[in-house]
Tab-separated table of C-alpha atoms in Angstrom:
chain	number	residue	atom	x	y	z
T	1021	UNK	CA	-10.096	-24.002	-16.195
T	1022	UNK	CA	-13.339	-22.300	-15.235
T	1023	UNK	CA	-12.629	-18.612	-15.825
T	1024	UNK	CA	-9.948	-18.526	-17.925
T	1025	UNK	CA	-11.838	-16.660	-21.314
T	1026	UNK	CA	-14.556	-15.057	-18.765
T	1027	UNK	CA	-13.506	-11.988	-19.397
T	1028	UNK	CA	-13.048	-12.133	-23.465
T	1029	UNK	CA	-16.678	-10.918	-24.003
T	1030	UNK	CA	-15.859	-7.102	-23.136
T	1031	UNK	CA	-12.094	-6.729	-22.932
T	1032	UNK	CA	-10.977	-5.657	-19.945
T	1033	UNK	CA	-13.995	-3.698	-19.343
T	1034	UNK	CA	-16.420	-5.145	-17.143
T	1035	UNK	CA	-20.282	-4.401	-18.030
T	1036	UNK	CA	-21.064	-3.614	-14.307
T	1037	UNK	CA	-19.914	-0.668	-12.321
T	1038	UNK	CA	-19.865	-2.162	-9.392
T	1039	UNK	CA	-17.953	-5.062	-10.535
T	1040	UNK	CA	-15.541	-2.896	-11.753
T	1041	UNK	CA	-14.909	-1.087	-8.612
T	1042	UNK	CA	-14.752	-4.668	-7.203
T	1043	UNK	CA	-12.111	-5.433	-9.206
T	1044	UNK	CA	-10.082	-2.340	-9.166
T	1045	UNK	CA	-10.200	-2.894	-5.383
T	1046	UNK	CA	-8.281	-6.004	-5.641
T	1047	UNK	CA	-5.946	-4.883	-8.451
T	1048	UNK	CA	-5.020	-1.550	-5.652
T	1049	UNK	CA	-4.945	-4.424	-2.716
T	1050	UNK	CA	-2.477	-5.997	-4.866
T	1051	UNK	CA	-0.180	-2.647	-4.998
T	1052	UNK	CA	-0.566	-2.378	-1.161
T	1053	UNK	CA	0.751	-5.327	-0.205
T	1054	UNK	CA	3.832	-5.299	-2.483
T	1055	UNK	CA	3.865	-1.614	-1.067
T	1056	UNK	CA	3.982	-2.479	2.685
T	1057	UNK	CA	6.178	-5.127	2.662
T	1058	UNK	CA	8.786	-3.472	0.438
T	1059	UNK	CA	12.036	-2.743	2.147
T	1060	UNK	CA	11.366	-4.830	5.232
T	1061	UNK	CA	13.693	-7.422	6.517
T	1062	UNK	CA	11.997	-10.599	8.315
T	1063	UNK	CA	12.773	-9.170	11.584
T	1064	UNK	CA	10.677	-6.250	10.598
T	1065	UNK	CA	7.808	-8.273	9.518
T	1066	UNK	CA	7.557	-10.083	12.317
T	1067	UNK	CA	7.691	-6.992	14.638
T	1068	UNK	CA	4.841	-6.206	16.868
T	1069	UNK	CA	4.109	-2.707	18.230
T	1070	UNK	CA	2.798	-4.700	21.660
T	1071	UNK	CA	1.890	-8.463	22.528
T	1072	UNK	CA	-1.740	-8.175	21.658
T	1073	UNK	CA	-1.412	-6.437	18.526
T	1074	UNK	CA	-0.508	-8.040	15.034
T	1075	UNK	CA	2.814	-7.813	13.327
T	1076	UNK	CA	2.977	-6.688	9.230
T	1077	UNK	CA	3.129	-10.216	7.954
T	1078	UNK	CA	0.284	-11.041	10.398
T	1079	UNK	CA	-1.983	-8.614	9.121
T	1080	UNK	CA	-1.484	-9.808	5.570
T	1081	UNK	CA	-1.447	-13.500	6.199
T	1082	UNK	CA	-4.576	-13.089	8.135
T	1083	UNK	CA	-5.914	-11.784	4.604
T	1084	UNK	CA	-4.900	-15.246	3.277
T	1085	UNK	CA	-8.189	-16.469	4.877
T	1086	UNK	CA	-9.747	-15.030	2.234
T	1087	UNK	CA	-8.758	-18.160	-0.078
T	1088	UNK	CA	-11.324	-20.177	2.339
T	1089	UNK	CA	-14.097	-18.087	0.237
T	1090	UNK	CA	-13.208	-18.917	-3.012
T	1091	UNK	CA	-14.951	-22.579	-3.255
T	1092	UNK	CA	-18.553	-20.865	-2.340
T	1093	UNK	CA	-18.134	-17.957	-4.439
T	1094	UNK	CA	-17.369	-20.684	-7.272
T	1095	UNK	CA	-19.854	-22.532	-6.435
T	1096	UNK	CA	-22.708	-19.981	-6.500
T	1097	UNK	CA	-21.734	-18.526	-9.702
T	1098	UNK	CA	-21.684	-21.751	-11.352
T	1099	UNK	CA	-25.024	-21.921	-10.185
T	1100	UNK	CA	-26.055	-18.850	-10.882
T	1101	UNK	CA	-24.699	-19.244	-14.398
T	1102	UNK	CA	-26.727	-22.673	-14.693
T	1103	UNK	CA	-30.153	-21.544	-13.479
T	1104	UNK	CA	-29.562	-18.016	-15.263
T	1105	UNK	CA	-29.824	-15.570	-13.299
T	1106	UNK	CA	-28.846	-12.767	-15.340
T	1107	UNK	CA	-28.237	-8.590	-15.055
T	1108	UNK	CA	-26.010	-5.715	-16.050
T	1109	UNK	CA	-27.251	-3.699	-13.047
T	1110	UNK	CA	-27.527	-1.786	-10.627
T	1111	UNK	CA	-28.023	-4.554	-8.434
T	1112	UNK	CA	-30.232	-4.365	-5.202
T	1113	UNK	CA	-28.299	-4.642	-1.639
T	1114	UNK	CA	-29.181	-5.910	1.614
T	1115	UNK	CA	-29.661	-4.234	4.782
T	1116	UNK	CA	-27.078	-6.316	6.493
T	1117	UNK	CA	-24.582	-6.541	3.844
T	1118	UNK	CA	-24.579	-2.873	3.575
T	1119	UNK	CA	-23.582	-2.361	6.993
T	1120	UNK	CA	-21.155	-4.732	6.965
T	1121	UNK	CA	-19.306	-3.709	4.139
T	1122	UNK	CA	-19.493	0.223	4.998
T	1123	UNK	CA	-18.377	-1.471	8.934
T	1124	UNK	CA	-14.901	-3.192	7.423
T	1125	UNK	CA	-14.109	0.058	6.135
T	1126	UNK	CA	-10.736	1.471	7.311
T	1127	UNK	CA	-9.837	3.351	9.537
T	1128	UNK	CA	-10.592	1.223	12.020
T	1129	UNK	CA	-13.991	2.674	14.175
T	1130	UNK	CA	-14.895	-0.918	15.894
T	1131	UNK	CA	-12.619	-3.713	16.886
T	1132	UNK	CA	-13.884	-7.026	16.499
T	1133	UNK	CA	-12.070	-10.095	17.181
T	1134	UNK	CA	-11.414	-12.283	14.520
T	1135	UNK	CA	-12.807	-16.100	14.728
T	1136	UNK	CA	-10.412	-18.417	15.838
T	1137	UNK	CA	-10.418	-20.102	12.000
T	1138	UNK	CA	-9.453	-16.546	10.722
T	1139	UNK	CA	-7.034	-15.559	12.606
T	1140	UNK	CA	-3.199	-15.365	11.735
T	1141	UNK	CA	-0.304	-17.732	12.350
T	1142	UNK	CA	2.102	-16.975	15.133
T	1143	UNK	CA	4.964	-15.503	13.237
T	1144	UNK	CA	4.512	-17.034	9.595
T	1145	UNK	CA	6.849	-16.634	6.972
T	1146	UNK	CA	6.583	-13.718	5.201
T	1147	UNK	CA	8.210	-15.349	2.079
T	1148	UNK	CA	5.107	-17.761	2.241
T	1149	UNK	CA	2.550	-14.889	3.113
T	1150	UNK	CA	3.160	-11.899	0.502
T	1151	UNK	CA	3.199	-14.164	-2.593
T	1152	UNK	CA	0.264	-16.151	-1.792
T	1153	UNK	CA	-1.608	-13.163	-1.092
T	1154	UNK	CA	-0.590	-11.118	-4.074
T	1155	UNK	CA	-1.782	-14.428	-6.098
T	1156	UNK	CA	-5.129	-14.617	-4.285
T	1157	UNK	CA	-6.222	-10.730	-5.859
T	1158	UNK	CA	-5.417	-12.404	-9.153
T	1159	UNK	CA	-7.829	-15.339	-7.877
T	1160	UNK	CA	-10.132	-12.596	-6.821
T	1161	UNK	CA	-10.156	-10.557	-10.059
T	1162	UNK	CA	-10.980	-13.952	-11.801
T	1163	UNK	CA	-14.309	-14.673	-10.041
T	1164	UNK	CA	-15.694	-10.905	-10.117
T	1165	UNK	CA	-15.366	-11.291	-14.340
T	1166	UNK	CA	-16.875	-14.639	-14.012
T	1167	UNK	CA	-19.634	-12.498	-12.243
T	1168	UNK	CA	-19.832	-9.958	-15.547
T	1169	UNK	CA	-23.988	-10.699	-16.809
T	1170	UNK	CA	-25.250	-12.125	-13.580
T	1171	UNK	CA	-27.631	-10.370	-11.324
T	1172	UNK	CA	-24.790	-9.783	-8.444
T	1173	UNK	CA	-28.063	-8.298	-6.451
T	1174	UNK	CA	-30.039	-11.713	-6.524
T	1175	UNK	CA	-27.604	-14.355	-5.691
T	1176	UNK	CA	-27.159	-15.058	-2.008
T	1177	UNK	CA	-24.593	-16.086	0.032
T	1178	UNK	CA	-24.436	-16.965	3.946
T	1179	UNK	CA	-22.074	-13.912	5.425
T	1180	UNK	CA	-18.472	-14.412	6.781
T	1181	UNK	CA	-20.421	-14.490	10.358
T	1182	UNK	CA	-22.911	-16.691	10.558
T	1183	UNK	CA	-24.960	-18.753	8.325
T	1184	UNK	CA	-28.623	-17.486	9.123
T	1185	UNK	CA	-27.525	-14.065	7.757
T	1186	UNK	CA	-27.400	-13.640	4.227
T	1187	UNK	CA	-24.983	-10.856	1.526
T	1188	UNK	CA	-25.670	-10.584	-2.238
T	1189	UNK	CA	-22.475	-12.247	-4.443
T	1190	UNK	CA	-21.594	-8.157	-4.943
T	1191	UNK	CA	-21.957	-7.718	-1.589
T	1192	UNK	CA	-19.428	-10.215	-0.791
T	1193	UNK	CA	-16.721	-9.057	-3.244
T	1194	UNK	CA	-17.336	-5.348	-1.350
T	1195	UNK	CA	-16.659	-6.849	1.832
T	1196	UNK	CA	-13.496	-8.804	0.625
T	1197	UNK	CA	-12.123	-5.449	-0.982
T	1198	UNK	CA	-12.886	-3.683	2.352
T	1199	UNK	CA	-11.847	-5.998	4.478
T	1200	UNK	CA	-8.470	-6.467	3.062
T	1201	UNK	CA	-8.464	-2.173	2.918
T	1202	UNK	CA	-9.022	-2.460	6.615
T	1203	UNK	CA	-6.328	-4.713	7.278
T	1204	UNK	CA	-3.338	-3.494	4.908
T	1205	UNK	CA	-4.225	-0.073	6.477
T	1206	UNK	CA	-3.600	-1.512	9.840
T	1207	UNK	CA	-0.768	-3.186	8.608
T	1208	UNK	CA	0.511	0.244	7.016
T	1209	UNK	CA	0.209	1.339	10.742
T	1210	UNK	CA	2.394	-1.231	12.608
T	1211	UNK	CA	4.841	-0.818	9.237
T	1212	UNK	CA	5.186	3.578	10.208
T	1213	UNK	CA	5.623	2.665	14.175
T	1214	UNK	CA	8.902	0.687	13.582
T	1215	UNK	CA	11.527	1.366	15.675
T	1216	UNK	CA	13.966	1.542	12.017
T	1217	UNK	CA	12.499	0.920	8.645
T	1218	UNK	CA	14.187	1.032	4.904
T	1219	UNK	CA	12.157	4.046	3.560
């Protein structure tokens, strides 16, 4: 298994800050999404405040897109790891993958529609959703310590949008963290406007 010891070399410290915001983010997602879908029955889940908006378990399996990622990100630190590319930091940023991050950012200020590849399942099962999402932060979590000594800053990836624009690899585990903020605080929304709800 690839990063099963990466993290041995400092604990469960990571050398980088920004790595270990990065993976705090996904170790608070994971607490979210236990959080929002505590209490609810299926009905709940499913429920939609109106026919173009998302239910709970839509938001979160919406999030589950996020596993398409996790073959490039492997791939590029692998790389990365290869042709050495090595740096504790601080790592440069882009102009682009600054906006975009700071742009995911709950609460919601601009609505973009999501590609059709991205976007949730009418009405999936919520006893299929929440666990595979909860695993995916562990996924998550996993790569950013694989990450630990490389120069996050220097190693490019195409962005979530189109190919021709390009994010640094700590760019990319910002926008994943933000991204999922954005969307567990939306689903935290539609979760407060039901009719009943289990406190």
């Amino acid at each position: 298994m690839l990063y099963e010891s990466c993290g041995d070399r400092h604990g469960d410290r990571l050398l980088n800050p920004t790595l270990e915001r990065c993976a705090r983010g996904f170790a608070e997602a994971r607490e979210a999404i236990t959080a929002v879908a505590a209490g609810l029955t299926e009905e709940q889940m499913q429920w939609r405040p109106r026919d173009d908006r998302w239910s709970v378990v839509e938001c979160l399996d919406h999030l589950n897109a996020g596993w398409t990622a996790l073959p490039k990100l492997d791939r590029r630190i692998a790389e990365a790891r290869a042709d050495g590319i090595l740096e504790t930091g601080p790592f440069r940023s882009t102009w682009f993958g600054s906006w975009y991050v700071r742009a995911v950012e709950p609460p919601v200020r601009i609505r973009v529609p999501a590609p059709r590849r991205f976007r949730p399942r009418t009405a999936p099962p919520s006893v299929e959703v929440v666990p595979r999402l909860l695993q995916l932060q562990d996924e998550l979590v996993l790569r950013v310590r694989a990450s630990d000594g490389l120069d996050a800053g220097a190693i490019r990836l195409s962005s979530p949008i189109s190919r021709r624009l390009k994010m640094t690899l700590a760019e990319w585990f910002l926008f994943i963290a933000g991204h999922e903020r954005r969307h567990l605080w939306q689903a935290r929304r539609v979760r407060d406007a039901l009719p009943e709800i289990v406190s």
